[in-house]
Amino acid sequence: MSCPLPPDALLDKARTVLGQGLLDAHALEAPPSPCISVCRMDDDRSHCVGCLRTLDELRQWGKSDAATQRQIWGAVLQRCGMAQPTL
């Protein structure tokens, strides 16, 4: 999948979530959604242009446990070109 540059708001949110340790496997709470309220699919409908999640990841988020949500965040971070923590 070819992603455009991630929005600054998503990068800021990712840095905050990483800084709070919410993507660590031992975190006591689940991470927040990557959503930045820019809910629009790209032209080929492969991912959201705001949070860079795929359709499957968007559908899966609400019913996922914290570990799966961390995996989704890991995929988002990878698409952003950010270092991915060990999940």
GROMACS .gro file of N, CA, C and O in nm:
model
  348
    1MET      N    1   0.084  -0.117   0.000
    1MET     CA    2   0.000   0.000   0.000
    1MET      C    3   0.089   0.123   0.000
    1MET      O    4   0.183   0.132   0.076
    2SER      N    5   0.058   0.217  -0.084
    2SER     CA    6   0.133   0.342  -0.090
    2SER      C    7   0.055   0.449  -0.017
    2SER      O    8  -0.053   0.487  -0.059
    3CYS      N    9   0.109   0.495   0.095
    3CYS     CA   10   0.041   0.595   0.176
    3CYS      C   11   0.101   0.732   0.152
    3CYS      O   12   0.221   0.745   0.135
    4PRO      N   13   0.015   0.835   0.156
    4PRO     CA   14   0.068   0.971   0.149
    4PRO      C   15   0.137   1.005   0.281
    4PRO      O   16   0.134   0.927   0.376
    5LEU      N   17   0.195   1.120   0.286
    5LEU     CA   18   0.254   1.165   0.411
    5LEU      C   19   0.146   1.168   0.519
    5LEU      O   20   0.035   1.214   0.493
    6PRO      N   21   0.177   1.120   0.638
    6PRO     CA   22   0.075   1.120   0.743
    6PRO      C   23   0.046   1.263   0.789
    6PRO      O   24   0.136   1.348   0.788
    7PRO      N   25  -0.078   1.288   0.827
    7PRO     CA   26  -0.113   1.422   0.877
    7PRO      C   27  -0.035   1.452   1.005
    7PRO      O   28  -0.007   1.362   1.085
    8ASP      N   29  -0.002   1.579   1.024
    8ASP     CA   30   0.070   1.620   1.145
    8ASP      C   31  -0.005   1.580   1.271
    8ASP      O   32   0.055   1.541   1.371
    9ALA      N   33  -0.139   1.589   1.268
    9ALA     CA   34  -0.219   1.554   1.385
    9ALA      C   35  -0.201   1.406   1.421
    9ALA      O   36  -0.196   1.372   1.540
   10LEU      N   37  -0.188   1.320   1.322
   10LEU     CA   38  -0.166   1.179   1.349
   10LEU      C   39  -0.026   1.157   1.407
   10LEU      O   40  -0.009   1.080   1.502
   11LEU      N   41   0.072   1.225   1.352
   11LEU     CA   42   0.208   1.213   1.405
   11LEU      C   43   0.214   1.260   1.550
   11LEU      O   44   0.277   1.196   1.634
   12ASP      N   45   0.147   1.371   1.578
   12ASP     CA   46   0.143   1.422   1.716
   12ASP      C   47   0.075   1.322   1.809
   12ASP      O   48   0.122   1.297   1.920
   13LYS      N   49  -0.036   1.265   1.765
   13LYS     CA   50  -0.108   1.168   1.847
   13LYS      C   51  -0.021   1.044   1.870
   13LYS      O   52  -0.015   0.991   1.981
   14ALA      N   53   0.046   0.999   1.766
   14ALA     CA   54   0.133   0.881   1.779
   14ALA      C   55   0.244   0.907   1.879
   14ALA      O   56   0.273   0.822   1.964
   15ARG      N   57   0.305   1.024   1.872
   15ARG     CA   58   0.412   1.058   1.968
   15ARG      C   59   0.358   1.060   2.111
   15ARG      O   60   0.424   1.013   2.204
   16THR      N   61   0.238   1.114   2.129
   16THR     CA   62   0.177   1.119   2.261
   16THR      C   63   0.149   0.979   2.315
   16THR      O   64   0.183   0.947   2.429
   17VAL      N   65   0.088   0.896   2.232
   17VAL     CA   66   0.055   0.759   2.273
   17VAL      C   67   0.182   0.680   2.305
   17VAL      O   68   0.187   0.609   2.406
   18LEU      N   69   0.284   0.696   2.223
   18LEU     CA   70   0.412   0.630   2.250
   18LEU      C   71   0.473   0.682   2.381
   18LEU      O   72   0.519   0.605   2.464
   19GLY      N   73   0.469   0.814   2.398
   19GLY     CA   74   0.526   0.875   2.518
   19GLY      C   75   0.456   0.833   2.646
   19GLY      O   76   0.518   0.824   2.752
   20GLN      N   77   0.327   0.805   2.636
   20GLN     CA   78   0.250   0.763   2.752
   20GLN      C   79   0.267   0.613   2.781
   20GLN      O   80   0.215   0.563   2.879
   21GLY      N   81   0.337   0.545   2.692
   21GLY     CA   82   0.361   0.402   2.711
   21GLY      C   83   0.240   0.315   2.683
   21GLY      O   84   0.238   0.197   2.719
   22LEU      N   85   0.140   0.369   2.615
   22LEU     CA   86   0.017   0.294   2.590
   22LEU      C   87   0.031   0.185   2.485
   22LEU      O   88  -0.058   0.102   2.469
   23LEU      N   89   0.144   0.182   2.415
   23LEU     CA   90   0.167   0.076   2.318
   23LEU      C   91   0.257  -0.034   2.374
   23LEU      O   92   0.284  -0.132   2.307
   24ASP      N   93   0.300  -0.017   2.498
   24ASP     CA   94   0.378  -0.120   2.564
   24ASP      C   95   0.287  -0.237   2.600
   24ASP      O   96   0.172  -0.216   2.644
   25ALA      N   97   0.337  -0.357   2.585
   25ALA     CA   98   0.257  -0.477   2.612
   25ALA      C   99   0.207  -0.482   2.756
   25ALA      O  100   0.101  -0.538   2.783
   26HIS      N  101   0.278  -0.421   2.848
   26HIS     CA  102   0.240  -0.424   2.990
   26HIS      C  103   0.154  -0.304   3.032
   26HIS      O  104   0.123  -0.290   3.150
   27ALA      N  105   0.116  -0.219   2.938
   27ALA     CA  106   0.034  -0.101   2.972
   27ALA      C  107  -0.097  -0.146   3.038
   27ALA      O  108  -0.156  -0.247   2.998
   28LEU      N  109  -0.140  -0.071   3.138
   28LEU     CA  110  -0.260  -0.107   3.211
   28LEU      C  111  -0.388  -0.070   3.138
   28LEU      O  112  -0.494  -0.126   3.165
   29GLU      N  113  -0.379   0.026   3.048
   29GLU     CA  114  -0.499   0.063   2.973
   29GLU      C  115  -0.478   0.047   2.823
   29GLU      O  116  -0.364   0.046   2.775
   30ALA      N  117  -0.587   0.032   2.754
   30ALA     CA  118  -0.582   0.018   2.608
   30ALA      C  119  -0.544   0.152   2.545
   30ALA      O  120  -0.572   0.258   2.601
   31PRO      N  121  -0.482   0.147   2.429
   31PRO     CA  122  -0.448   0.273   2.362
   31PRO      C  123  -0.573   0.338   2.304
   31PRO      O  124  -0.672   0.270   2.274
   32PRO      N  125  -0.571   0.470   2.288
   32PRO     CA  126  -0.683   0.537   2.223
   32PRO      C  127  -0.682   0.505   2.073
   32PRO      O  128  -0.581   0.464   2.018
   33SER      N  129  -0.792   0.529   2.011
   33SER     CA  130  -0.802   0.511   1.867
   33SER      C  131  -0.706   0.606   1.796
   33SER      O  132  -0.687   0.719   1.841
   34PRO      N  133  -0.650   0.564   1.684
   34PRO     CA  134  -0.566   0.654   1.605
   34PRO      C  135  -0.647   0.764   1.533
   34PRO      O  136  -0.588   0.854   1.474
   35CYS      N  137  -0.777   0.757   1.539
   35CYS     CA  138  -0.863   0.852   1.467
   35CYS      C  139  -0.829   0.996   1.502
   35CYS      O  140  -0.814   1.031   1.620
   36ILE      N  141  -0.818   1.080   1.400
   36ILE     CA  142  -0.797   1.224   1.419
   36ILE      C  143  -0.912   1.303   1.358
   36ILE      O  144  -0.898   1.421   1.328
   37SER      N  145  -1.025   1.237   1.339
   37SER     CA  146  -1.148   1.299   1.285
   37SER      C  147  -1.131   1.353   1.143
   37SER      O  148  -1.191   1.454   1.106
   38VAL      N  149  -1.050   1.285   1.065
   38VAL     CA  150  -1.040   1.311   0.921
   38VAL      C  151  -1.078   1.179   0.856
   38VAL      O  152  -0.994   1.104   0.810
   39CYS      N  153  -1.204   1.149   0.859
   39CYS     CA  154  -1.254   1.017   0.821
   39CYS      C  155  -1.292   1.015   0.674
   39CYS      O  156  -1.405   1.046   0.636
   40ARG      N  157  -1.193   0.981   0.592
   40ARG     CA  158  -1.215   0.976   0.448
   40ARG      C  159  -1.118   0.874   0.391
   40ARG      O  160  -1.000   0.874   0.422
   41MET      N  161  -1.168   0.788   0.308
   41MET     CA  162  -1.082   0.687   0.246
   41MET      C  163  -1.008   0.750   0.128
   41MET      O  164  -1.058   0.842   0.063
   42ASP      N  165  -0.888   0.699   0.103
   42ASP     CA  166  -0.811   0.748  -0.012
   42ASP      C  167  -0.878   0.704  -0.141
   42ASP      O  168  -0.979   0.632  -0.138
   43ASP      N  169  -0.825   0.747  -0.253
   43ASP     CA  170  -0.890   0.721  -0.382
   43ASP      C  171  -0.906   0.573  -0.413
   43ASP      O  172  -1.005   0.533  -0.472
   44ASP      N  173  -0.808   0.491  -0.373
   44ASP     CA  174  -0.822   0.347  -0.402
   44ASP      C  175  -0.885   0.270  -0.286
   44ASP      O  176  -0.890   0.148  -0.289
   45ARG      N  177  -0.933   0.342  -0.187
   45ARG     CA  178  -1.006   0.286  -0.071
   45ARG      C  179  -0.921   0.185   0.007
   45ARG      O  180  -0.973   0.094   0.069
   46SER      N  181  -0.789   0.205   0.006
   46SER     CA  182  -0.703   0.112   0.079
   46SER      C  183  -0.686   0.151   0.225
   46SER      O  184  -0.662   0.065   0.309
   47HIS      N  185  -0.698   0.280   0.255
   47HIS     CA  186  -0.683   0.325   0.393
   47HIS      C  187  -0.743   0.464   0.412
   47HIS      O  188  -0.764   0.537   0.316
   48CYS      N  189  -0.766   0.500   0.537
   48CYS     CA  190  -0.817   0.632   0.573
   48CYS      C  191  -0.703   0.733   0.560
   48CYS      O  192  -0.592   0.707   0.606
   49VAL      N  193  -0.731   0.847   0.502
   49VAL     CA  194  -0.626   0.947   0.486
   49VAL      C  195  -0.594   1.017   0.618
   49VAL      O  196  -0.489   1.081   0.630
   50GLY      N  197  -0.679   1.006   0.718
   50GLY     CA  198  -0.653   1.068   0.847
   50GLY      C  199  -0.569   0.983   0.938
   50GLY      O  200  -0.465   1.025   0.987
   51CYS      N  201  -0.613   0.859   0.961
   51CYS     CA  202  -0.545   0.773   1.059
   51CYS      C  203  -0.463   0.662   0.995
   51CYS      O  204  -0.394   0.587   1.065
   52LEU      N  205  -0.469   0.648   0.865
   52LEU     CA  206  -0.394   0.548   0.788
   52LEU      C  207  -0.431   0.404   0.820
   52LEU      O  208  -0.358   0.312   0.787
   53ARG      N  209  -0.550   0.383   0.880
   53ARG     CA  210  -0.595   0.245   0.903
   53ARG      C  211  -0.665   0.195   0.778
   53ARG      O  212  -0.729   0.269   0.705
   54THR      N  213  -0.654   0.064   0.758
   54THR     CA  214  -0.724  -0.001   0.648
   54THR      C  215  -0.872  -0.018   0.686
   54THR      O  216  -0.909  -0.004   0.803
   55LEU      N  217  -0.954  -0.053   0.588
   55LEU     CA  218  -1.095  -0.079   0.617
   55LEU      C  219  -1.111  -0.190   0.720
   55LEU      O  220  -1.191  -0.180   0.812
   56ASP      N  221  -1.032  -0.296   0.706
   56ASP     CA  222  -1.039  -0.407   0.802
   56ASP      C  223  -1.001  -0.360   0.942
   56ASP      O  224  -1.064  -0.397   1.040
   57GLU      N  225  -0.897  -0.278   0.952
   57GLU     CA  226  -0.856  -0.227   1.083
   57GLU      C  227  -0.961  -0.135   1.143
   57GLU      O  228  -0.986  -0.139   1.264
   58LEU      N  229  -1.025  -0.055   1.060
   58LEU     CA  230  -1.133   0.032   1.109
   58LEU      C  231  -1.249  -0.050   1.162
   58LEU      O  232  -1.304  -0.021   1.270
   59ARG      N  233  -1.288  -0.153   1.089
   59ARG     CA  234  -1.398  -0.240   1.131
   59ARG      C  235  -1.364  -0.315   1.259
   59ARG      O  236  -1.448  -0.337   1.345
   60GLN      N  237  -1.240  -0.357   1.271
   60GLN     CA  238  -1.195  -0.441   1.380
   60GLN      C  239  -1.175  -0.365   1.511
   60GLN      O  240  -1.188  -0.422   1.619
   61TRP      N  241  -1.145  -0.238   1.506
   61TRP     CA  242  -1.101  -0.162   1.622
   61TRP      C  243  -1.195  -0.175   1.742
   61TRP      O  244  -1.153  -0.210   1.852
   62GLY      N  245  -1.322  -0.147   1.724
   62GLY     CA  246  -1.416  -0.143   1.836
   62GLY      C  247  -1.437  -0.275   1.908
   62GLY      O  248  -1.469  -0.276   2.027
   63LYS      N  249  -1.415  -0.385   1.841
   63LYS     CA  250  -1.435  -0.515   1.904
   63LYS      C  251  -1.304  -0.584   1.939
   63LYS      O  252  -1.302  -0.699   1.980
   64SER      N  253  -1.192  -0.510   1.925
   64SER     CA  254  -1.061  -0.568   1.951
   64SER      C  255  -1.019  -0.549   2.096
   64SER      O  256  -1.055  -0.451   2.160
   65ASP      N  257  -0.939  -0.644   2.144
   65ASP     CA  258  -0.880  -0.628   2.277
   65ASP      C  259  -0.760  -0.533   2.265
   65ASP      O  260  -0.720  -0.493   2.156
   66ALA      N  261  -0.705  -0.496   2.380
   66ALA     CA  262  -0.595  -0.399   2.383
   66ALA      C  263  -0.474  -0.447   2.303
   66ALA      O  264  -0.408  -0.367   2.236
   67ALA      N  265  -0.443  -0.575   2.308
   67ALA     CA  266  -0.328  -0.628   2.235
   67ALA      C  267  -0.346  -0.609   2.084
   67ALA      O  268  -0.253  -0.569   2.014
   68THR      N  269  -0.465  -0.637   2.035
   68THR     CA  270  -0.493  -0.620   1.893
   68THR      C  271  -0.491  -0.472   1.856
   68THR      O  272  -0.440  -0.434   1.749
   69GLN      N  273  -0.543  -0.388   1.942
   69GLN     CA  274  -0.539  -0.243   1.917
   69GLN      C  275  -0.394  -0.194   1.910
   69GLN      O  276  -0.361  -0.111   1.826
   70ARG      N  277  -0.307  -0.250   1.993
   70ARG     CA  278  -0.166  -0.214   1.987
   70ARG      C  279  -0.103  -0.261   1.854
   70ARG      O  280  -0.019  -0.193   1.797
   71GLN      N  281  -0.146  -0.377   1.806
   71GLN     CA  282  -0.095  -0.425   1.677
   71GLN      C  283  -0.140  -0.332   1.564
   71GLN      O  284  -0.063  -0.303   1.472
   72ILE      N  285  -0.264  -0.286   1.571
   72ILE     CA  286  -0.314  -0.192   1.470
   72ILE      C  287  -0.234  -0.063   1.476
   72ILE      O  288  -0.192  -0.009   1.373
   73TRP      N  289  -0.210  -0.014   1.596
   73TRP     CA  290  -0.126   0.106   1.611
   73TRP      C  291   0.012   0.082   1.551
   73TRP      O  292   0.069   0.169   1.486
   74GLY      N  293   0.067  -0.036   1.573
   74GLY     CA  294   0.198  -0.070   1.517
   74GLY      C  295   0.198  -0.059   1.366
   74GLY      O  296   0.292  -0.007   1.306
   75ALA      N  297   0.090  -0.107   1.304
   75ALA     CA  298   0.079  -0.097   1.158
   75ALA      C  299   0.068   0.048   1.114
   75ALA      O  300   0.128   0.089   1.013
   76VAL      N  301  -0.007   0.128   1.189
   76VAL     CA  302  -0.019   0.271   1.159
   76VAL      C  303   0.117   0.339   1.170
   76VAL      O  304   0.156   0.417   1.083
   77LEU      N  305   0.190   0.308   1.276
   77LEU     CA  306   0.323   0.367   1.294
   77LEU      C  307   0.416   0.331   1.179
   77LEU      O  308   0.492   0.415   1.130
   78GLN      N  309   0.407   0.207   1.136
   78GLN     CA  310   0.489   0.163   1.023
   78GLN      C  311   0.453   0.243   0.898
   78GLN      O  312   0.541   0.287   0.823
   79ARG      N  313   0.326   0.263   0.876
   79ARG     CA  314   0.282   0.342   0.758
   79ARG      C  315   0.327   0.486   0.768
   79ARG      O  316   0.346   0.553   0.668
   80CYS      N  317   0.340   0.537   0.892
   80CYS     CA  318   0.385   0.673   0.915
   80CYS      C  319   0.537   0.686   0.901
   80CYS      O  320   0.590   0.796   0.902
   81GLY      N  321   0.604   0.572   0.898
   81GLY     CA  322   0.749   0.574   0.894
   81GLY      C  323   0.811   0.597   1.030
   81GLY      O  324   0.927   0.636   1.040
   82MET      N  325   0.734   0.572   1.136
   82MET     CA  326   0.786   0.590   1.271
   82MET      C  327   0.837   0.456   1.324
   82MET      O  328   0.792   0.350   1.282
   83ALA      N  329   0.929   0.464   1.417
   83ALA     CA  330   0.982   0.342   1.480
   83ALA      C  331   0.868   0.268   1.546
   83ALA      O  332   0.784   0.326   1.614
   84GLN      N  333   0.865   0.141   1.525
   84GLN     CA  334   0.760   0.056   1.583
   84GLN      C  335   0.812  -0.007   1.711
   84GLN      O  336   0.916  -0.071   1.710
   85PRO      N  337   0.737   0.008   1.822
   85PRO     CA  338   0.781  -0.055   1.945
   85PRO      C  339   0.763  -0.206   1.937
   85PRO      O  340   0.688  -0.256   1.852
   86THR      N  341   0.830  -0.275   2.024
   86THR     CA  342   0.810  -0.420   2.033
   86THR      C  343   0.677  -0.443   2.103
   86THR      O  344   0.658  -0.399   2.216
   87LEU      N  345   0.585  -0.506   2.034
   87LEU     CA  346   0.450  -0.526   2.091
   87LEU      C  347   0.435  -0.665   2.146
   87LEU      O  348   0.494  -0.757   2.103
   0.00000   0.00000   0.00000
